[in-house]
CSV table of C-alpha atoms in Angstrom, one decimal:
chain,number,residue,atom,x,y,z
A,471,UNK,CA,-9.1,26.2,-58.1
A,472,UNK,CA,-12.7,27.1,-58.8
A,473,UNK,CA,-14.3,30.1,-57.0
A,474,UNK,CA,-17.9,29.4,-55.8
A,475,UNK,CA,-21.0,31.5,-56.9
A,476,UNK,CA,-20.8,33.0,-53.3
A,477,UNK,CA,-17.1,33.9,-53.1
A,478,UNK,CA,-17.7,35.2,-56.3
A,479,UNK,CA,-20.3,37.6,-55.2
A,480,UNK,CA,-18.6,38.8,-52.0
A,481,UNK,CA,-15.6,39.8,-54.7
A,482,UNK,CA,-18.1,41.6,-56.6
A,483,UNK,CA,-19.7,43.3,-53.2
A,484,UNK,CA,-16.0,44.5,-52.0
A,485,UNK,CA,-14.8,45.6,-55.2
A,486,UNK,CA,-15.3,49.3,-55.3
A,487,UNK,CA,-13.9,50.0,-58.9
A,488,UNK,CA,-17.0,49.4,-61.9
A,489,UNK,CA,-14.2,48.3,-64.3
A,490,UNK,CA,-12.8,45.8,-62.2
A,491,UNK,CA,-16.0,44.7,-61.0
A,492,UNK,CA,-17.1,44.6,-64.8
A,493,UNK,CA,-14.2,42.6,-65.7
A,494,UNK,CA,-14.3,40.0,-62.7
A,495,UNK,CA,-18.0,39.4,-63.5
A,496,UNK,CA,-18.1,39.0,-67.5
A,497,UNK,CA,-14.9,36.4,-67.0
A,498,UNK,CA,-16.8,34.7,-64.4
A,499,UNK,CA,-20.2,34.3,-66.1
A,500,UNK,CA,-19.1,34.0,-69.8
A,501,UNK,CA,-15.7,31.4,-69.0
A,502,UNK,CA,-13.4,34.2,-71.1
A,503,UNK,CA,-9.7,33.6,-70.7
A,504,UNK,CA,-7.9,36.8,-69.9
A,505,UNK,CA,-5.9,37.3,-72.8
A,506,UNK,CA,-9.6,36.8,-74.8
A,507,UNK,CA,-11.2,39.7,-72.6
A,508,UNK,CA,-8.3,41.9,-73.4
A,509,UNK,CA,-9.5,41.6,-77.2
A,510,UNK,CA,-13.2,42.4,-76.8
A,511,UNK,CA,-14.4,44.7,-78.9
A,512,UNK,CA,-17.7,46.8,-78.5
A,513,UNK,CA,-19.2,44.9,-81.9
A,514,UNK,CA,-18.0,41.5,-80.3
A,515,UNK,CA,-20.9,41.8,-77.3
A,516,UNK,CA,-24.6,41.1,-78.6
A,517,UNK,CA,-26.7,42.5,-75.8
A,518,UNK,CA,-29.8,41.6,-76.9
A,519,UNK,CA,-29.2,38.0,-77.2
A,520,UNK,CA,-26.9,38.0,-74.3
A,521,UNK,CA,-23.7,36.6,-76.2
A,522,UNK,CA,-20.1,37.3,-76.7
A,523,UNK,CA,-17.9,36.8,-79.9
A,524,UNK,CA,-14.9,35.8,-78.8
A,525,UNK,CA,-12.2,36.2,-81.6
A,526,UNK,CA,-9.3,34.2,-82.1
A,527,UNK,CA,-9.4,32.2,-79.5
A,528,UNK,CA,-7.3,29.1,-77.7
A,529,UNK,CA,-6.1,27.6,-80.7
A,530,UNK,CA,-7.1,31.1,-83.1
A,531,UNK,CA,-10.9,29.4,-83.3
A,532,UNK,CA,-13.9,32.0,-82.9
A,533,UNK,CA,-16.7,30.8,-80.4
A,534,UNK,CA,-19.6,32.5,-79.1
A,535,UNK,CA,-20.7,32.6,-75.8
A,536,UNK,CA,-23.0,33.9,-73.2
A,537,UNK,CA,-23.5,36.5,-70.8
A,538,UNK,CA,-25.1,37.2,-68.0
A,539,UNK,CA,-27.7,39.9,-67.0
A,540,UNK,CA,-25.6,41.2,-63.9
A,541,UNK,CA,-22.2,41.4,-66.0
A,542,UNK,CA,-24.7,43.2,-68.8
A,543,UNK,CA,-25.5,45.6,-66.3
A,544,UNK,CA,-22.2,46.0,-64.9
A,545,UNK,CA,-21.2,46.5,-68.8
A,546,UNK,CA,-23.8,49.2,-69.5
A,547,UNK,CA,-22.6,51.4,-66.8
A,548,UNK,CA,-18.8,50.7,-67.1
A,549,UNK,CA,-19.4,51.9,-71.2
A,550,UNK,CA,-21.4,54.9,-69.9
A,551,UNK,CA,-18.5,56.2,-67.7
A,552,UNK,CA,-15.6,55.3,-69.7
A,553,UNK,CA,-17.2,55.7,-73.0
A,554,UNK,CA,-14.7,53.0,-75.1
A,555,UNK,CA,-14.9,53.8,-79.0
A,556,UNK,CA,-13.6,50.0,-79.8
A,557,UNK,CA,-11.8,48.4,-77.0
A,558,UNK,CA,-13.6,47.4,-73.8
A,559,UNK,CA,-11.1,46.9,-71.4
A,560,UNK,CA,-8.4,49.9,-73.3
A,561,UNK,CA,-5.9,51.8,-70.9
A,562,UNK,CA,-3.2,54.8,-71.8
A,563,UNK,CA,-1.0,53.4,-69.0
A,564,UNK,CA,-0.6,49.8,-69.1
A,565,UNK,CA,0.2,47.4,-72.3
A,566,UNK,CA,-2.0,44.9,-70.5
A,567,UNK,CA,-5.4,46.0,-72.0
A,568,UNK,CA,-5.7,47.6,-75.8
């Protein structure tokens, strides 16, 4: 099923962790499949035009999308805290993100 705008923003409102929060909101305003999100690299997001490169995706094509200002925002302080060299979404204990 499809979440609403408003179930949407009381997941945002609840979630207390800025990565999660940053994740939930850039798949839910760009239409990223997980296993795309999990490739984003820093040079993939254009901020200034709001769009995201997604690389290899469904069927290995590249598309470009957009972003919203609130998952930009999110974005900006989630990079400012965890400071990702390449990577967005990278973790030391999980396989799950790069």
């Amino acid at each position: 099923s499809i979440l609403s705008k408003s179930e949407i923003a009381i997941i945002l409102e609840t979630c207390t962790s800025i990565r999660l929060k940053t994740i939930i909101a850039i798949l839910y305003s760009s239409g990223l499949r997980i296993s795309e999100l999990i490739n984003l690299d820093i040079s993939d997001i254009d901020l200034s035009n709001k769009t995201i490169l997604v690389r290899n995706g469904k069927g290995n094509n590249d598309r470009l999308t957009i972003i919203s200002q609130k998952a930009i925002d999110l974005l900006k302080t989630y990079i400012n805290i965890y400071k990702p060299i390449k990577a967005i979404f990278y973790s030391t204990k999980t396989k799950n993100f790069r």
